[in-house]
XYZ file of C-alpha atoms in Angstrom:
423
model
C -5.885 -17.502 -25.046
C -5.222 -19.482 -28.231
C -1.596 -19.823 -27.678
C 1.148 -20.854 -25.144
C 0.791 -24.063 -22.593
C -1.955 -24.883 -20.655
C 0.046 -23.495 -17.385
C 0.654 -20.051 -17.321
C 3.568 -18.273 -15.622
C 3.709 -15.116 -14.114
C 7.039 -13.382 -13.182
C 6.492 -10.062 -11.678
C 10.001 -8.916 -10.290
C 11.782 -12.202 -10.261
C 8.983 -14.261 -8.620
C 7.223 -16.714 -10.729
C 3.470 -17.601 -10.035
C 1.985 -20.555 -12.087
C -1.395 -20.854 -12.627
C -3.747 -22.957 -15.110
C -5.315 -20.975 -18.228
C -9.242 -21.564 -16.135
C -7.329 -20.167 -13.110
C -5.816 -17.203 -15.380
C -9.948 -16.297 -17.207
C -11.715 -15.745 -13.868
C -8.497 -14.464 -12.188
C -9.615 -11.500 -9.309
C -7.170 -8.754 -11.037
C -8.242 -7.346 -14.215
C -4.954 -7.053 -15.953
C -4.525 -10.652 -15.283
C -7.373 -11.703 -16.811
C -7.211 -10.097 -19.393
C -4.311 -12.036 -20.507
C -7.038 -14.908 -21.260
C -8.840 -12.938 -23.768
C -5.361 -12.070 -25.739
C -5.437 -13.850 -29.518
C -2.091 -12.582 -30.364
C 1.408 -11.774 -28.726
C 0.651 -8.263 -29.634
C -2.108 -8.322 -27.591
C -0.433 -9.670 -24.761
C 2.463 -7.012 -24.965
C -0.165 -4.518 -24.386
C -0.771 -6.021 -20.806
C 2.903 -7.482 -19.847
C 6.380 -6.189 -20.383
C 7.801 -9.454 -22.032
C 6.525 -12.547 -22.793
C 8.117 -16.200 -23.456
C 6.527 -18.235 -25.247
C 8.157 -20.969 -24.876
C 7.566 -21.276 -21.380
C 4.251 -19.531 -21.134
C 6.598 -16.809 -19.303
C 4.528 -13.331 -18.621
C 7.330 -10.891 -17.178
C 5.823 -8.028 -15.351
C 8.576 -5.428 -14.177
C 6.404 -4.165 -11.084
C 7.273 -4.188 -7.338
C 7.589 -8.217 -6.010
C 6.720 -7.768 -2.916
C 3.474 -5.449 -3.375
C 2.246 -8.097 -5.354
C 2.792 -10.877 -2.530
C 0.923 -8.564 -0.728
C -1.756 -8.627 -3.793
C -1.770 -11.876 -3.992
C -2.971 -12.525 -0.344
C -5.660 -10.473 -0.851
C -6.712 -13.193 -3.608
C -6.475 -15.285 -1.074
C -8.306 -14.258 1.708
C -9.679 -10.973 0.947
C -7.979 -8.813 3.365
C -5.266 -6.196 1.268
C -3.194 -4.245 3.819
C -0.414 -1.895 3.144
C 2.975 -3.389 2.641
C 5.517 -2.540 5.367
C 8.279 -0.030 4.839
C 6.620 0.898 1.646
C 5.343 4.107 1.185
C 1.649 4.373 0.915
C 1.256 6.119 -2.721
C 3.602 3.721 -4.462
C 1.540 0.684 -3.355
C -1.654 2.601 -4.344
C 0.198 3.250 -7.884
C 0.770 -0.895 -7.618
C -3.256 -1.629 -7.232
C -4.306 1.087 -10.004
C -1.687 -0.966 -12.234
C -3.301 -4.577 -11.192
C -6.682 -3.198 -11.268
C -7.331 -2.386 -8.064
C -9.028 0.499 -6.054
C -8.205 1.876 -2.639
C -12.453 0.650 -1.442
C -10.496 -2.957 -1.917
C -8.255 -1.779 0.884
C -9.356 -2.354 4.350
C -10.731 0.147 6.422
C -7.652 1.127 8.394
C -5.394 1.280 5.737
C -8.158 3.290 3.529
C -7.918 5.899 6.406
C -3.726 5.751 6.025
C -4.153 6.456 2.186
C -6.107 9.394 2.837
C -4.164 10.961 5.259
C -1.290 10.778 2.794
C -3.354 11.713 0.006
C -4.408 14.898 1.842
C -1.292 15.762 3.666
C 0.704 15.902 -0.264
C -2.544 17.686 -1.759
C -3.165 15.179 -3.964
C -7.247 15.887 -3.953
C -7.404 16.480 -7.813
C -4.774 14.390 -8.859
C -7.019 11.254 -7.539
C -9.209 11.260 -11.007
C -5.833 10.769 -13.346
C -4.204 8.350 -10.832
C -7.430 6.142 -11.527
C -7.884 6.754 -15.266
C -6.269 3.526 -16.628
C -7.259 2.771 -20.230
C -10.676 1.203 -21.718
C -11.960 -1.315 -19.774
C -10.062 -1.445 -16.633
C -11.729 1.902 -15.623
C -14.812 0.374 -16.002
C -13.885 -1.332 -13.156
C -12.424 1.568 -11.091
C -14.601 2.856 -7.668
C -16.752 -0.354 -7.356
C -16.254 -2.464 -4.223
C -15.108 -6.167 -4.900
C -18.125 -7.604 -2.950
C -20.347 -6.092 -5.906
C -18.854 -8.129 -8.532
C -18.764 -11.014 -5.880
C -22.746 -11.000 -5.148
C -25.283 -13.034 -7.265
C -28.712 -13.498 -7.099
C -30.744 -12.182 -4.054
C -27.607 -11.229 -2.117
C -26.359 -8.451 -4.409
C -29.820 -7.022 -4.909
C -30.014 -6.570 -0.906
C -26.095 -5.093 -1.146
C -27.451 -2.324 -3.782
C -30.534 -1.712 -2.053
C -28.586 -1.158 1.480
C -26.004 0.768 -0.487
C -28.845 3.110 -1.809
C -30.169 3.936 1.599
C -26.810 4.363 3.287
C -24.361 5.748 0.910
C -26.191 8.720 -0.710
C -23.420 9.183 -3.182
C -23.141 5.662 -4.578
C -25.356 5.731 -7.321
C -27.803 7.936 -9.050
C -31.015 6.839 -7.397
C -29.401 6.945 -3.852
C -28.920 10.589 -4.560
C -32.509 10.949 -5.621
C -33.635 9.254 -2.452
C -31.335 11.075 -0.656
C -32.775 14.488 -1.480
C -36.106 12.900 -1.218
C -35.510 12.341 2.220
C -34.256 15.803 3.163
C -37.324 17.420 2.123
C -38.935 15.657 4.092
C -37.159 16.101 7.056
C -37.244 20.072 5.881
C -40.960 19.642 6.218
C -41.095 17.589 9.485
C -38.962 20.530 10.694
C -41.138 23.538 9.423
C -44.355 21.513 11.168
C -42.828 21.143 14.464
C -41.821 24.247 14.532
C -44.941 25.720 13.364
C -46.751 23.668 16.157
C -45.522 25.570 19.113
C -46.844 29.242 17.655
C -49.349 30.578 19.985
C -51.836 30.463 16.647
C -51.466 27.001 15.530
C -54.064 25.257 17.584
C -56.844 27.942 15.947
C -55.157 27.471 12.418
C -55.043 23.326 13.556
C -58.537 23.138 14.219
C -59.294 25.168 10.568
C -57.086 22.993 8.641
C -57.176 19.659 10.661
C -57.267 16.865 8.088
C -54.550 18.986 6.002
C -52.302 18.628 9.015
C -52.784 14.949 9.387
C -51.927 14.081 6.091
C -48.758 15.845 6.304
C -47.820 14.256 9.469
C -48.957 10.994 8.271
C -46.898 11.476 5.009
C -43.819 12.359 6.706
C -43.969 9.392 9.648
C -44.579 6.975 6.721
C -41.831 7.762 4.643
C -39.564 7.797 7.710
C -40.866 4.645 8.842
C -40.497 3.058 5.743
C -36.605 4.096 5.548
C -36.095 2.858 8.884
C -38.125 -0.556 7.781
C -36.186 -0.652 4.686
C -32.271 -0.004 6.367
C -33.369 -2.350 8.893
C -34.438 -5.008 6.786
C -31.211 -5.085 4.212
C -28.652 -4.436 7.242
C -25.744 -6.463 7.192
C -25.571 -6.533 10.836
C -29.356 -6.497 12.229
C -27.602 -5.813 16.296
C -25.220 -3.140 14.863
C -27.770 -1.287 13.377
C -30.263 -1.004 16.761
C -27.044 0.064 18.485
C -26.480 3.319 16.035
C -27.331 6.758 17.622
C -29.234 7.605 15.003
C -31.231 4.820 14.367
C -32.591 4.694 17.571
C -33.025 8.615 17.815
C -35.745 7.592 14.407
C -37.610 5.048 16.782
C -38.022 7.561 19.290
C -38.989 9.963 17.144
C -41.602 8.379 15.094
C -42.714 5.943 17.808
C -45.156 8.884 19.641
C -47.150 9.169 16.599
C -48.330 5.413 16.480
C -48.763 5.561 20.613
C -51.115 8.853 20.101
C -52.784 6.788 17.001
C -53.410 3.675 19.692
C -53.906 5.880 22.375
C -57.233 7.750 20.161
C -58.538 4.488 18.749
C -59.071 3.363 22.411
C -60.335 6.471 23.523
C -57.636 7.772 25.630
C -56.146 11.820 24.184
C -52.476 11.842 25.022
C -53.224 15.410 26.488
C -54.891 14.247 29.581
C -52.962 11.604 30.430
C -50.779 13.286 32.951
C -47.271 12.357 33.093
C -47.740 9.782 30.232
C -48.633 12.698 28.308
C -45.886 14.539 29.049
C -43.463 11.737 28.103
C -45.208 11.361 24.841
C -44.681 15.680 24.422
C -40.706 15.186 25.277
C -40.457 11.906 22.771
C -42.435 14.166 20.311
C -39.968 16.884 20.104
C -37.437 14.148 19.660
C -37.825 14.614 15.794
C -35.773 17.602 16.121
C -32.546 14.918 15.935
C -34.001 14.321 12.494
C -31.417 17.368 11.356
C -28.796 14.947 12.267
C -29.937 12.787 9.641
C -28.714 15.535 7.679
C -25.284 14.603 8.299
C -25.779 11.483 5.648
C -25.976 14.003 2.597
C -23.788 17.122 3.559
C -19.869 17.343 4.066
C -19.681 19.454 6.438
C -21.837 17.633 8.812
C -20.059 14.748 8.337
C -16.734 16.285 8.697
C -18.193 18.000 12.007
C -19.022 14.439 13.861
C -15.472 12.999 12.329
C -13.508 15.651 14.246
C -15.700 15.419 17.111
C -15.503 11.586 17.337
C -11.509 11.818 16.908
C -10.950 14.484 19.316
C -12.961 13.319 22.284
C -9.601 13.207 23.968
C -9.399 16.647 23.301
C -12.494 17.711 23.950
C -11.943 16.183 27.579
C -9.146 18.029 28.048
C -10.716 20.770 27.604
C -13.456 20.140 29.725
C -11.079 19.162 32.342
C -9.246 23.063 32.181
C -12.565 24.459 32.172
C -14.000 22.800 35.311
C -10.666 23.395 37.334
C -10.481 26.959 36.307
C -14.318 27.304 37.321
C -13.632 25.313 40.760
C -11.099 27.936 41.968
C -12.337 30.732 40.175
C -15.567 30.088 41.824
C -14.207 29.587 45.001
C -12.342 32.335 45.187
C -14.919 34.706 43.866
C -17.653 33.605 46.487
C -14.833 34.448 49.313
C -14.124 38.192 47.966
C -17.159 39.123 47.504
C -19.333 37.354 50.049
C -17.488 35.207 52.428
C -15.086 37.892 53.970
C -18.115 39.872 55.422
C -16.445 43.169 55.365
C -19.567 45.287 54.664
C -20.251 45.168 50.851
C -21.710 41.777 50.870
C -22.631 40.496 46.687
C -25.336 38.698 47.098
C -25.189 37.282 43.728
C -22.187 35.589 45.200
C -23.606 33.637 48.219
C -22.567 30.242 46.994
C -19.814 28.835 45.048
C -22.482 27.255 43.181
C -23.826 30.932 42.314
C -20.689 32.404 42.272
C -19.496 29.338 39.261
C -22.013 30.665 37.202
C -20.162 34.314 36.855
C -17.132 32.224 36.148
C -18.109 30.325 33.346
C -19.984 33.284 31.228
C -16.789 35.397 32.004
C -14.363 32.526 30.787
C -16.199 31.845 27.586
C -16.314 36.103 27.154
C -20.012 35.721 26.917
C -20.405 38.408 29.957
C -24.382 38.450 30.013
C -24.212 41.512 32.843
C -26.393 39.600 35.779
C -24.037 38.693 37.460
C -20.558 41.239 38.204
C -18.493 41.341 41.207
C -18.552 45.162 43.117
C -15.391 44.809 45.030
C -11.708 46.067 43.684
C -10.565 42.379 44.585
C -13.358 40.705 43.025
C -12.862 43.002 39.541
C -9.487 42.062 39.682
C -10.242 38.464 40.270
C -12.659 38.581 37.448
C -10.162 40.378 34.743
C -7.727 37.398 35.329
C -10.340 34.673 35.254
C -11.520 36.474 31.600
C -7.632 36.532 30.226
C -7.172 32.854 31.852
C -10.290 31.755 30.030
C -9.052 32.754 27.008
C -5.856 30.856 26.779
C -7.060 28.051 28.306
C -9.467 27.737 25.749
C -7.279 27.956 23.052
C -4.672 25.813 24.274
C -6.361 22.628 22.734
C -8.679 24.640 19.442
C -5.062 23.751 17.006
C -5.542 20.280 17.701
C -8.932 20.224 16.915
C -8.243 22.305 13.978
C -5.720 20.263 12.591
C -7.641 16.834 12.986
C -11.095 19.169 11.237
C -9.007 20.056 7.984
C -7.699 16.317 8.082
C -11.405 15.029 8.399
C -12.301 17.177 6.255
C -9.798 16.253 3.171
C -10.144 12.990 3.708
C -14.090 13.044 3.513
C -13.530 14.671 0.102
C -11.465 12.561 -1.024
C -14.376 9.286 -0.442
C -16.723 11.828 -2.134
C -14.686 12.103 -5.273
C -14.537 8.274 -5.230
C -18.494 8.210 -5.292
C -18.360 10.831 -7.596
C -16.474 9.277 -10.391
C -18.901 5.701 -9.769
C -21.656 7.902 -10.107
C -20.606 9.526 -13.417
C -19.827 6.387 -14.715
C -23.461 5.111 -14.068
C -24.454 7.994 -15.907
C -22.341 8.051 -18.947
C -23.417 4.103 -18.970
C-alpha cells in the first residue's frame, strides 16, 4: 500500500476496525489483505465499496455483526454460526471475506450441511465458492495448512494423505493402492478355507508367502505410518478400526515367532485356536473400505446417528418375541391336549419360530400344527411387519441426510483436488 496513513480503518456496516498497515499485509482474511498489495484507489475499489482517503476509511457494505463473528475467529480460531442468522447468508459472508465452511467448526459444519442438503443446494456449492483470481486459490484448504511450517505441516499432509483419501492426488493413489490390497488379502483368505488349498499350498508354498508377506507389510506399514503422524496418539488406539488392524495382522508375526522357535501354531491346542479366530479377523479389513466409498461411509453415519432408533427397534422386537414366544409354547405344547409340537417344548424353542416368522424369513423347520397356534402365528407375521416398519422412516430420513451431507464434503475434496491438478 503506497498510499493513505499508516493506520488503516475498516468500516464494514457502521463499525470501524483500525488496524496498522503490518497488521493489514499478513491479515487472516484474504480480501483484507489484499488491500496491502493495492498501488492505486482503483485497485482498492475492486476489493471495498468506498474508500476515504483522507482518513484511511475502507467502507465495506456487508453484514456487521457476521463480521464480529469473523473477527473472533481471528482471534481465537473458533468461527461459529451467528445467532438468529440464517445459516446460508453467513456462509455467503465467509465466501465474501475469504473464507470456507472447513474454517467452520465441526458442529456448525454439520448445521451448514443439513441446510445445504435440505434446499438442494448440492451443485450450486461449486459457484457459491468460485470468487475471482486469487481468492479461489485459497478456497477448500483448511486454515491450519497455511498455519504449519517446517516439520509440522509436512506431518499434517502426510496424516492428511493416509486419512482423507480425497484430499489430494496422491492420497487417492494410496488410497486405491490400499484397496487392492485388501481385495487380495480377501481373495487369499477366502481361498484358504477350500478343501484344495492345502494340496495347491504345499505346490505353490513360497508363492503364498510372499503374498501374505506383501500384504501384512503394506498394512503394517499404514498402521505404522497413521500411528506415527496422529494428532492424538490415545485417540487413535481407541478407534474400532485401528485396533481391528492390530488384531488382524498381529497372528502373522505370533505364527512367524512361534516357527522360528520351533513351535507350529497348529498343534498348540487352544493357543492355536485363538491364533485361527484372530486370523480370520482380517475379514474387518472390508471395513477399511468404508475410508474410500460413499456409501459405506454414509451406511456407518446413519447407523451411528440412529442408535436410538435402532434400540427401539430392538426393544419392539424382543417384546413381541417374549409374548409371542410365550404364548406359542402354551398352544402348542403346554396345554397337553393331545397334539403335543414338540418343536415347541420351550419358550426358548418356541422364540425361535417367532423371530423367523416376524422378520417373514419363514425357513419351514419350525410351524405350529394347531388352529390356535396358526392363528397365533398369522398375527405374530402381520405384527412383525408393522412393528418393523414403525421406526425404517426415521432411519430413512437420517440415511438420505447422511448421505447428502457426505456428498457435499466430497465435492469440497473434489474441487481441492482439481485445483492440485490444474496447478
Amino acid at each position: 500500500m503506497k498510499f493513505g496513513k499508516s493506520i488503516c480503518v475498516l468500516n464494514v456496516g457502521g463499525t470501524r476496525y483500525a488496524f496498522t498497515r503490518e497488521v493489514i499485509r499478513d491479515f487472516p482474511l484474504r480480501r483484507v489483505s489484499r488491500l496491502h498489495a493495492c498501488a492505486t484507489e482503483k485497485e482498492v475499489l475492486e476489493l471495498c465499496d468506498d474508500y476515504d482517503r483522507d482518513r484511511n476509511e475502507f467502507f465495506f457494505d456487508r453484514h456487521a455483526q457476521a463480521f464480529m463473528f469473523i473477527m473472533l475467529y481471528v482471534r481465537s480460531g473458533k468461527l461459529r454460526f451467528v445467532p438468529g442468522v440464517c445459516e446460508l447468508s453467513f456462509y455467503t459472508e465467509m465466501l465474501y471475506w475469504g473464507l470456507e465452511s472447513a474454517h467452520l467448526d465441526s458442529c456448525c459444519q454439520k448445521r451448514l450441511d443439513d441446510r445445504m442438503s435440505e434446499i438442494g443446494l448440492d451443485s450450486l456449492s461449486e459457484e457459491d465458492i468460485r470468487l475471482s483470481g486469487e481468492e479461489s486459490q485459497s478456497l477448500g484448504k483448511p486454515v491450519q495448512r497455511t498455519a504449519l511450517t517446517g516439520r509440522a505441516r509436512w506431518l499434517e499432509i502426510i496424516r492428511q494423505t493416509f486419512e482423507e483419501p480425497d484430499s489430494s492426488l496422491a492420497a487417492q493413489l494410496l488410497a486405491s493402492v490400499s484397496v487392492i490390497f485388501v481385495i487380495v488379502s480377501m481373495i487369499m483368505l477366502c481361498a484358504s478355507t477350500l478343501p484344495d488349498w492345502d494340496t495347491a499350498k504345499r505346490n505353490t508354498v513360497e508363492e503364498h508367502r510372499i503374498v501374505e508377506a506383501v500384504c501384512i507389510g503394506w498394512f503394517t506399514a499404514e498402521c505404522t505410518v497413521r500411528f506415527l503422524v496422529a494428532k492424538d496418539k490415545w485417540d487413535f488406539l481407541r478407534r474400532p478400526l485401528n485396533i481391528i488392524d492390530v488384531i488382524a495382522i498381529s497372528p502373522y508375526y505370533v505364527t512367524m515367532v512361534m516357527a522360528r522357535a520351533g513351535m507350529p501354531g497348529a498343534g498348540l491346542g487352544v493357543a492355536g485356536v485363538i491364533l485361527r479366530v484372530l486370523r480370520m479377523m482380517r475379514v474387518f479389513w472390508l471395513m477399511k473400505l468404508a475410508r474410500h466409498f460413499l456409501g459405506l461411509q454414509t451406511l456407518g453415519l446413519t447407523l451411528r446417528r440412529c442408535y436410538r432408533e435402532m434400540v427401539m427397534l430392538m426393544v419392539f422386537v424382543f417384546v413381541a418375541m417374549a409374548i409371542y414366544s410365550a404364548l406359542a409354547q402354551l398352544l402348542e405344547h403346554g396345554l397337553d391336549l393331545g397334539t403335543q409340537n414338540p418343536d415347541y417344548a420351550s419358550i426358548p424353542a418356541a422364540a425361535w419360530w417367532v423371530i423367523i416368522s416376524m422378520t417373514t424369513v419363514g425357513y419351514g423347520d419350525v410351524y405350529p400344527v394347531t388352529v390356535e397356534g396358526r392363528v397365533l402365528g398369522g398375527m405374530c407375521v402381520v405384527s412383525g411387519i408393522v412393528l418393523l416398519a414403525l421406526p425404517i422412516t426415521f432411519i430413512y430420513h437420517s440415511f438420505v441426510q447422511c448421505y447428502h451431507e457426505l456428498k457435499l464434503r466430497s465435492a469440497r475434496y473434489t474441487r481441492s483436488l482439481s485445483t492440485e491438478i490444474l496447478q
